[in-house]
Amino acid sequence: MNLALIVALPLAGWLLNALGAGRLSRRAAGLIGVGSVGLAFAASLAAVQRPEVASGWRVVLWEWIAAGDFRLSFGLLLDRLSAVMVLVVTGVGFLIHVYSAGYMGGDPAYSRYFAYLNLFIASMLVLVLGDTLLALFVGWELVGLCSYLLIGFWFDRPSAAAAGRKAFVVNRIGDAAFLLGMIFLALSAGTLEFSRLAEAAGTLAPAALTVITLLLFAGATGKSAQLPLYTWLPDAMEGPTPVSALIHAATMVTAGVYMIARLHPLFTEAALTPTVVAVVGAATALFAATIALVQWDLKRVLAYSTISQLGYMFLAMGVLAMPAGMFHLTTHAFFKALLFLAAGSVMHAMGGVIDMRRLGGLARPLRWTTWGFLIGALALAGVPPLAGFFSKDLILERSFEAARGGPLLAVWLLGLLTAFVTAVYITRAAVLTFGSGESHGHPHEAPPLMRWPIAVLAVLSVAGGALGAYAAGRPLLVSLEGFFELEAHEPAAAPALWLRLITPAAGLLGIAVGYALYRGRRAPRLGWLGTVFEQHWGLAPLYDRVIVGGAKRIGQDLADVIELRVIDGAVNGLAAAVAAAGGAARRLQTGYVRTYAAVLLAGTVLLLGYWLLR
Amino acid sequence: MPAAADLRMLGPEMLVAGTALLVLVWATFLPPQRQHLLRWISAAALAAALAVVLRLGTGAASAFSGMYARDGLTVVLQSAALLGALLALALAGAYVERSHLDAGEFYALLLAAALGAMVMAGSRDLIMVFLGLETLSIPLYVLAAFARTDLRSQEAGMKYFLLGAFSTTFFLYGIALIYGVTGSTALARLAGSPGGPMLRAGVGLLLVGLAFKAALVPFHAWSPDVYEGAPLPVTAYMSVIAKIGAFAALLRIFPGTLTALAGEWRGILAVLSILTMVLGNLAALRQTSLKRLLAYSSIAHAGFILIGVAAGSGRGAWAVAFYLLGYTFMTLGAFAVALRVTRGGEEADAIADLTGLASRSPALAAAMAVFMVSLAGLPPTVGFVGKLYVFTAALEAGQNALAIVGVLASVVSAYYYLRVAYTMFTGEPAAGIAFAGDRWLGGALLAAAVGVLVLGVFPSPLTVFVQQVAQALR
Amino acid sequence: MSGAAEVILFGAAALGALAGGVGIIASRAPVRSALSLLLVLACLAVLYLLLAAQFIAVLQVIIYAGAIVVLFVFVIMLLHARSGEASPTKLPHQRPAGLVLAAAFLALLAAVVALPGGPAAAPVGQEFGTAQAVGRMLFTTYVLPFELASMVLIVGIVAAVVLGRGPR
Amino acid sequence: MRAFPLLSILIFLPLAGAVVVALLDRRREAAVRWTALAGALLALAAALVVFWRFAPGTAALQLEEHTLWIPAAGIGYHLGVDGISLPLVLLTAVIMPLALLSSWSAVGDRIKEFSVAMLALETALLGTFLSLDLVLFYVFWDAVLIPMYFIIGVWGGPRRAYAAFKFILYTAAGSALMLVAIIVLFLSSGAAGARTFDWAVLADSPVAMPLQAWLFGAFALAFAIKVPVFPLHTWLPDAHTEAPTPGSVVLAAVLLKMGTYGFLRFLLPLFPEATVRFAPLMAGLAVAGILYGGIVSWAQRDMKRLVAMSSVSHLGFVTLGAFALTVEGLQGSLLQMVNHGISTGGLFLLVGVLYDRTHSRLMADYGGVAALMPRFAAVSLIVVLSSMALPGTNGFVGEFLVLLGAFRAAPVYAVLAAGGVILSAVYLLWMVQQVFHGPVAVVQRAKVVELSARELVLFVPLIALIFWIGLFPGTLLSRSEASIQALVERVQRVQVEVRR
Amino acid sequence: MTVPAVWYLALSAVLFTMGAAGVLVRRNALVVFMSIELMLNAVNLSFVAFARQAGALEGQVTVFFVMVIAAVEVVVGLAIIIAIFRSRETVDIDNVDLLRG
């Protein structure tokens, strides 16, 4: 039951912290919170070593739902795919827990924070380790819950509460589609067990398969903040920064990618879906990157960046370069977490200020932070030999190959363009935050508890590329290619050199442009283009006014007019009519004997008349 | 000359009639403070008569040259009449003595009316029915006007009398026409008659007379005014005894005799029933006087009871009998509560006078709630069982519209009955409200409440009892 | 009695009865109504004789004409009863409605009663309708209703006593 | 040998408690309250004995009691429990003590009468779920109305009279025609003398079709109003809003289930052909209710009204599951009945806790409550999540099965109903945000104090059930499986015939 | 019997209807009451005519009972009218309208 232990540890941490809220000392709470995840990481490390993992180590815990033909147990599955995720989740998770212990040091709701965070880890592990799609969905929704709770952690701020709610609701939209897809799948394939889906995939009708996968992908667009359901993620930055790092960059938002990887037998078989995934991914990548160009909130820059990078991952999944997608997922977890932690460090130093117009010149006082941020930024920009370079390069390479000169080449072009924009906006952020200008106030460097995780992540961001670098033997990719049952990409089929160079070139060009543009705190607005970006290419007003406003108005109209006037009005109208009839019946009773006699005689005439004449 | 067996068969009637005379005479010799003895005697006589009725049982389908019968119908409906009279007597005593009404005459008239209803139950000849009807009605006219210095009581008496006499002429004309066709007033002859327009007209006119007594729409107009104006215990008594007598005769004449014409009169009775249910319930909706509310309620219930007659079957007939017995309990119970509550020594007639009754007397309010629930036909009360029976009868006879209108009318009735219950359980009691009545009233109240509930939960014995009615019709 | 005489007698009595009927409902003064009623009763007594109902005819004169009408006249005098109809009516539609209803009712009755082909009158003996014959029936077949009628009479007495008492 | 009348004892234990309470001195409030609670707890114990004695794996009726009640009219006293009624009996027995406990703060006057009404209500409810004779069923069904009417009308809010009358007249109007249909069933059950009101006999030989459709309509109307199915729901928000907390709890948790129970117990087995014919209509109304209820909930300002409207949406799922006519759908429907009882009952308890403190139900009067009552906020969140059908809680399993079953029947239902999944998050989280989040905005801040121990006791069993059913729904599903399976087989047999 | 029974019956019907009209049209309670007596007499005529037609005495016996009842009704009715007159000083039945609705 070693496997269940991985989930049980953070779950226990959650229970202790939740029930002990208000009674546990700050120290105990932190120790439980951090310790449980640390132990889970250790357990994960031990577990992935097990030989069973290669063929899938499955532990069935109990029969969960059984109704009619539908029978499903609840169990965990550790294979080469989930191994990657488990390590990322518990590993990065652990680092961020450590960081949090410092970052949240002054918060009164310390226990609650760790309770939520532990619950998140547990939920994420359920998502990752679940042996059925339904179990994955359990984790899927639970991480959404944790996200809601943590975004709205400072619930006394109306903006935070609203952001949490928005995140949950937007996710729910995707989840509803996911749920339908899952149900469709369960009914057509007869199972939701991953181990049996592979064989079932071939038996499904092509149309059904397409619909199922599209519905599931719709779910992924919610969770992973892709077009059109991306809006919640920028708002999610209302949460504490470590949360943004952990949930809204490194782990939860990648669940969509993981889900597609998990269901690769279906997605690879489906006719239309991969193309849709690739296009949506590529479009989102560029779309979000352009918006990141015009943000002033450092965390929002990173948020849009995350959306954009997730787009890359979907692009990879769409072109069926699944190992590449997972690789980027991993490296992104490192460098984006790093960027967020660094940003958190800035906030910590500046007393919560995150608007880049009020930042600047922090390179000197915040030495660790600056280094961390720069490494992360370079990795993000795809500068070799940092981790981001390898994964992003691989994705673009694969997408170019997959296009085979066809129309899908547009996807590759979008990706390439995004690489350039990415470099521009991250350079802008770095320059505005750390570069020129005077620092305001008296910023001080973060305590060691926050510094060390930054350092570790910086190292991973630098060296993480080794997981997929040819030079290092590509251990991750080999493992995953085995898992996806793809023939290994031998160096023999090495892509053309120009293809390998064009990505870093785009990145470097972007850095140069960015530096040129934003050096010296000039902040060009990019003209009309900037306005377009700020308005999310026109989507923002559509969402706010037309969809949300419209729905609210319809709701109000239904409640005030249809409900009260029409439906209830009919009921009350009937009652009023009966009451009026009652009044009329009373008026018949005039009080005059002669009227009564006349009524009596009339009744007699009618009765006899009817009887005799009928 | 009547045989001795015939006379023995008349035991209950003679007991009641004799006691009426005894009470009348004795009252003149009794000092005022001992007038309550009259009540004891009357009650004892009614109880004894009830016992004799049950003891005699059925077994004389024809006596007095075929004028009279002691069959299932007689037994069951005479029991109902005696029970109603007994309860009404218990309700009336304290009121009569408090209001200084003439006790001897009051009880004598009460007994006479009971006698009338009993005779109507047993009659197998239209002359007997007519005389029974008058024996029932004339005392009621007098009782309605009994508080003779009270304007409203006078008015009630006059309206009742004039309209009653008016309707009686129609009834008589009906007898005349039937006599013209069959050459006889005996129901047995009527049963075998071939029909024809004159017979139809005769039966139709009979129906008018009986419908007036039972207060069926459109022959009901007298009843709200009379109920409201008559002294409260009289209203209570009237509301049950007149119905028992009228329905006894309706059963005797329609499903009991005119079986050959059933196809014709069932539809007509169904229409009357629907009109009665609808109008009675609608007019009751917006009443503010409790007596008037109960008047319309009694009209409405007449409509429900008529369903059983309109079914034209044995099942319908016993359902009528069951309903009448249940109705006796619940209506007299409701009146008992009304008698309990007084305002400044007078009848507390407004529904609003019951406001907050539950905080003054929870038991009284609970009892009233039971009666109201039963009148509304909700389980677990006798009112529900009665409705179940009549609706079953209607549906069995294919009178679907009757059953559907009936259930919907019941729903409407729930509004005004429950409004009374609601009033009692909310608000603060009004000033000047006091409780009146003696142990007799309390006993009657308890008996009615227990009756309503017990018969609602264990209706089986009573059901078996009333099924005798069906046997009588066969 | 010859047939023609019977017809003439019937015609006269019938016309008298109808005239009396009109008099009852049309006279302004109640006393005239009462006298008109007396006329009707007398005419009916004649008709009863024609119909071989001597006993009933006698009763008609004694009870109705002798007792009831006298009672009415007595009460009218006692109450100095004005017609009571001087004030404007509160029910303006009552009169037309009443007449229409009455007409409709009469039409129905006529349709029923005036059907030709009723059985021819049965021959009856001398005994028919005498006090003895009716009395015998009253005390045999109709003994029960007879006794009951006495009960009703007692109720009538009680009513008179109760209602006639003055205010206490 | 007569078997031990366990079910009768279960049904009438609360009534016995009511009698005992009625005999107590009204001034001894504590004694009244404890006695009433003891009565309800005894019933719970009896229900647990039933649960323990219940043999899963068979569709047969168990612990049957079958004697004559009114033999002269063909009416029997037939009780029995199967997989369909068992969960609802348990639900009733669990909710009643909680409702009584909540009345300790929510009801301050005429406590004795209130307790009597509640216990009488419990008897009527248990009787409704356990009766297998149609008249007996109807007696209990209608008897439910009376105590509930008083509970709303006497102890309710400012518009209680309106709400109470609307409640009783609307629902009584619905059941009126059912009575007619019951009688018609009786009359068509055989020749005179051999007729019966017995459910088991009637279910064995359904009446022929045109008549069956009419009878179906009459029954369906009664049940649909009780559920309530859109658009027959407008009595519900008023009744809920005006009822005192315990009344709302019982109303939501148990009373509404009478209607959906009726679908399963009576509509499907007694009128299989008509069910098949009209299932699309019912499912369509259910879906309309899911969406409509969800949207309208969102626009509410009053918390109780919001929860009430949300019931329309949730019970739409129950109805949808029932008329999916698949095992999954029906199992989900049944489970969702229990779930709704727990979660919506819980929601009303939560609103009651707030109402006890500030006497306001308007969300605008709150804000930042989470800061003042953190434990309460946590409890609320769990209940809300259960209501939103978050995986891991009870609601998810039910909703999932319903959607699964509905999808199997016709995907369009499931697709539309999935909109309800979204809407529930919209309106519930909206409420949470308004009430709990933001800066502290309650007026009488001092009164908004953390849950007392008694109040906490209210929620502990609910939360335990939320998670237990969420994780181990087999406890209930396995017991209802056989009965539902039998039911579906019966209906599907007809479905095949109709298609042919 | 030369005059057919139908004539008597027709006369009876006319008289009955006259009485009914009188009840509806007249406001004086005494006259109304007299109209009712007229109706009773009309019925009696029918009874006697039928009795003659059928050659059966029951009709005449019935008339006897009707007369008894009529007498009692007169007593009761006049007593009530007198009581009303005592307190209201009117015999106009349209003025007796306290109770309505």
PDB file of C-alpha atoms in Angstrom, chain A residues 118-236:
ATOM      1  CA  ASN A 118      -1.825  19.924   1.694  1.00  0.00           C
ATOM      2  CA  LEU A 119      -5.283  19.203   0.433  1.00  0.00           C
ATOM      3  CA  PHE A 120      -4.192  20.485  -2.911  1.00  0.00           C
ATOM      4  CA  ILE A 121      -1.241  18.168  -3.034  1.00  0.00           C
ATOM      5  CA  ALA A 122      -3.393  15.237  -2.051  1.00  0.00           C
ATOM      6  CA  SER A 123      -5.972  16.134  -4.674  1.00  0.00           C
ATOM      7  CA  MET A 124      -3.354  16.614  -7.335  1.00  0.00           C
ATOM      8  CA  LEU A 125      -1.947  13.225  -6.473  1.00  0.00           C
ATOM      9  CA  VAL A 126      -5.364  11.682  -6.842  1.00  0.00           C
ATOM     10  CA  LEU A 127      -5.629  13.350 -10.223  1.00  0.00           C
ATOM     11  CA  VAL A 128      -2.301  12.051 -11.265  1.00  0.00           C
ATOM     12  CA  LEU A 129      -2.464   8.619  -9.717  1.00  0.00           C
ATOM     13  CA  GLY A 130      -6.102   7.801 -10.301  1.00  0.00           C
ATOM     14  CA  ASP A 131      -6.451   4.545 -12.179  1.00  0.00           C
ATOM     15  CA  THR A 132      -9.683   5.485 -13.867  1.00  0.00           C
ATOM     16  CA  LEU A 133     -10.831   8.547 -15.661  1.00  0.00           C
ATOM     17  CA  LEU A 134     -13.400   9.068 -12.937  1.00  0.00           C
ATOM     18  CA  ALA A 135     -10.729   9.031 -10.272  1.00  0.00           C
ATOM     19  CA  LEU A 136      -8.790  11.514 -12.357  1.00  0.00           C
ATOM     20  CA  PHE A 137     -11.927  13.613 -12.474  1.00  0.00           C
ATOM     21  CA  VAL A 138     -12.203  13.459  -8.705  1.00  0.00           C
ATOM     22  CA  GLY A 139      -8.747  14.907  -8.417  1.00  0.00           C
ATOM     23  CA  TRP A 140      -9.520  17.283 -11.243  1.00  0.00           C
ATOM     24  CA  GLU A 141     -12.438  18.829  -9.406  1.00  0.00           C
ATOM     25  CA  LEU A 142     -10.741  18.728  -6.037  1.00  0.00           C
ATOM     26  CA  VAL A 143      -7.743  20.655  -7.273  1.00  0.00           C
ATOM     27  CA  GLY A 144     -10.210  23.119  -8.666  1.00  0.00           C
ATOM     28  CA  LEU A 145     -11.707  23.414  -5.226  1.00  0.00           C
ATOM     29  CA  CYS A 146      -8.290  23.970  -3.674  1.00  0.00           C
ATOM     30  CA  SER A 147      -7.542  26.524  -6.301  1.00  0.00           C
ATOM     31  CA  TYR A 148     -10.797  28.275  -5.393  1.00  0.00           C
ATOM     32  CA  LEU A 149      -9.951  28.186  -1.733  1.00  0.00           C
ATOM     33  CA  LEU A 150      -6.418  29.410  -2.197  1.00  0.00           C
ATOM     34  CA  ILE A 151      -7.199  32.154  -4.681  1.00  0.00           C
ATOM     35  CA  GLY A 152      -9.761  33.387  -2.212  1.00  0.00           C
ATOM     36  CA  PHE A 153      -7.477  32.728   0.705  1.00  0.00           C
ATOM     37  CA  TRP A 154      -7.646  36.338   1.765  1.00  0.00           C
ATOM     38  CA  PHE A 155     -11.391  36.228   1.514  1.00  0.00           C
ATOM     39  CA  ASP A 156     -11.863  39.569   3.185  1.00  0.00           C
ATOM     40  CA  ARG A 157     -10.680  41.130  -0.053  1.00  0.00           C
ATOM     41  CA  PRO A 158     -13.682  41.203  -2.359  1.00  0.00           C
ATOM     42  CA  SER A 159     -11.447  40.931  -5.413  1.00  0.00           C
ATOM     43  CA  ALA A 160      -9.883  37.744  -4.095  1.00  0.00           C
ATOM     44  CA  ALA A 161     -13.222  36.208  -3.261  1.00  0.00           C
ATOM     45  CA  ALA A 162     -14.561  37.108  -6.686  1.00  0.00           C
ATOM     46  CA  ALA A 163     -11.475  35.726  -8.399  1.00  0.00           C
ATOM     47  CA  GLY A 164     -11.799  32.443  -6.576  1.00  0.00           C
ATOM     48  CA  ARG A 165     -15.394  32.134  -7.568  1.00  0.00           C
ATOM     49  CA  LYS A 166     -14.619  33.028 -11.144  1.00  0.00           C
ATOM     50  CA  ALA A 167     -11.946  30.366 -11.269  1.00  0.00           C
ATOM     51  CA  PHE A 168     -14.304  27.745  -9.983  1.00  0.00           C
ATOM     52  CA  VAL A 169     -17.171  28.668 -12.244  1.00  0.00           C
ATOM     53  CA  VAL A 170     -15.110  28.879 -15.401  1.00  0.00           C
ATOM     54  CA  ASN A 171     -13.550  25.568 -14.531  1.00  0.00           C
ATOM     55  CA  ARG A 172     -16.989  24.127 -13.967  1.00  0.00           C
ATOM     56  CA  ILE A 173     -17.923  24.981 -17.516  1.00  0.00           C
ATOM     57  CA  GLY A 174     -15.075  22.878 -18.736  1.00  0.00           C
ATOM     58  CA  ASP A 175     -15.795  20.242 -16.158  1.00  0.00           C
ATOM     59  CA  ALA A 176     -19.342  19.876 -17.349  1.00  0.00           C
ATOM     60  CA  ALA A 177     -18.042  19.094 -20.808  1.00  0.00           C
ATOM     61  CA  PHE A 178     -15.491  16.765 -19.318  1.00  0.00           C
ATOM     62  CA  LEU A 179     -18.203  15.003 -17.364  1.00  0.00           C
ATOM     63  CA  LEU A 180     -20.266  14.520 -20.494  1.00  0.00           C
ATOM     64  CA  GLY A 181     -17.293  13.256 -22.416  1.00  0.00           C
ATOM     65  CA  MET A 182     -16.493  10.865 -19.642  1.00  0.00           C
ATOM     66  CA  ILE A 183     -20.052   9.589 -19.497  1.00  0.00           C
ATOM     67  CA  PHE A 184     -20.135   9.175 -23.246  1.00  0.00           C
ATOM     68  CA  LEU A 185     -16.883   7.301 -23.015  1.00  0.00           C
ATOM     69  CA  ALA A 186     -18.101   5.107 -20.190  1.00  0.00           C
ATOM     70  CA  LEU A 187     -21.193   4.195 -22.138  1.00  0.00           C
ATOM     71  CA  SER A 188     -19.471   3.547 -25.443  1.00  0.00           C
ATOM     72  CA  ALA A 189     -16.304   1.919 -24.203  1.00  0.00           C
ATOM     73  CA  GLY A 190     -17.899   0.192 -21.262  1.00  0.00           C
ATOM     74  CA  THR A 191     -15.105   1.175 -18.963  1.00  0.00           C
ATOM     75  CA  LEU A 192     -13.246   4.116 -17.573  1.00  0.00           C
ATOM     76  CA  GLU A 193     -10.190   2.179 -16.493  1.00  0.00           C
ATOM     77  CA  PHE A 194      -7.063   3.500 -18.164  1.00  0.00           C
ATOM     78  CA  SER A 195      -5.672   0.025 -18.513  1.00  0.00           C
ATOM     79  CA  ARG A 196      -8.651  -1.078 -20.557  1.00  0.00           C
ATOM     80  CA  LEU A 197      -9.255   2.097 -22.507  1.00  0.00           C
ATOM     81  CA  ALA A 198      -6.375   1.423 -24.866  1.00  0.00           C
ATOM     82  CA  GLU A 199      -8.016  -1.690 -26.245  1.00  0.00           C
ATOM     83  CA  ALA A 200     -11.462  -0.147 -26.145  1.00  0.00           C
ATOM     84  CA  ALA A 201     -10.318   2.851 -28.162  1.00  0.00           C
ATOM     85  CA  GLY A 202     -10.121   0.841 -31.319  1.00  0.00           C
ATOM     86  CA  THR A 203     -13.670  -0.401 -30.990  1.00  0.00           C
ATOM     87  CA  LEU A 204     -15.297   3.001 -30.730  1.00  0.00           C
ATOM     88  CA  ALA A 205     -17.128   4.575 -33.593  1.00  0.00           C
ATOM     89  CA  PRO A 206     -14.974   7.312 -35.110  1.00  0.00           C
ATOM     90  CA  ALA A 207     -17.590   9.978 -34.657  1.00  0.00           C
ATOM     91  CA  ALA A 208     -18.125   9.005 -31.047  1.00  0.00           C
ATOM     92  CA  LEU A 209     -14.407   9.067 -30.436  1.00  0.00           C
ATOM     93  CA  THR A 210     -14.141  12.540 -31.876  1.00  0.00           C
ATOM     94  CA  VAL A 211     -17.011  13.838 -29.796  1.00  0.00           C
ATOM     95  CA  ILE A 212     -15.674  12.238 -26.646  1.00  0.00           C
ATOM     96  CA  THR A 213     -12.199  13.598 -27.061  1.00  0.00           C
ATOM     97  CA  LEU A 214     -13.438  17.034 -27.982  1.00  0.00           C
ATOM     98  CA  LEU A 215     -15.586  17.128 -24.859  1.00  0.00           C
ATOM     99  CA  LEU A 216     -12.677  16.015 -22.744  1.00  0.00           C
ATOM    100  CA  PHE A 217     -10.485  18.612 -24.366  1.00  0.00           C
ATOM    101  CA  ALA A 218     -13.118  21.232 -23.605  1.00  0.00           C
ATOM    102  CA  GLY A 219     -12.649  20.254 -19.997  1.00  0.00           C
ATOM    103  CA  ALA A 220      -8.933  20.699 -20.415  1.00  0.00           C
ATOM    104  CA  THR A 221      -9.350  24.213 -21.781  1.00  0.00           C
ATOM    105  CA  GLY A 222     -10.984  25.126 -18.514  1.00  0.00           C
ATOM    106  CA  LYS A 223      -8.502  23.572 -16.204  1.00  0.00           C
ATOM    107  CA  SER A 224      -5.499  24.590 -18.262  1.00  0.00           C
ATOM    108  CA  ALA A 225      -6.814  28.041 -19.081  1.00  0.00           C
ATOM    109  CA  GLN A 226      -6.832  27.744 -22.827  1.00  0.00           C
ATOM    110  CA  LEU A 227      -8.990  29.614 -25.229  1.00  0.00           C
ATOM    111  CA  PRO A 228     -11.807  30.253 -24.667  1.00  0.00           C
ATOM    112  CA  LEU A 229     -11.838  29.494 -20.942  1.00  0.00           C
ATOM    113  CA  TYR A 230      -8.603  31.229 -19.995  1.00  0.00           C
ATOM    114  CA  THR A 231     -10.053  34.232 -18.188  1.00  0.00           C
ATOM    115  CA  TRP A 232      -9.890  32.903 -14.692  1.00  0.00           C
ATOM    116  CA  LEU A 233      -6.163  32.371 -14.512  1.00  0.00           C
ATOM    117  CA  PRO A 234      -5.011  36.011 -14.538  1.00  0.00           C
ATOM    118  CA  ASP A 235      -7.527  36.786 -11.822  1.00  0.00           C
ATOM    119  CA  ALA A 236      -6.241  33.842  -9.862  1.00  0.00           C
TER     120      ALA A 236
END
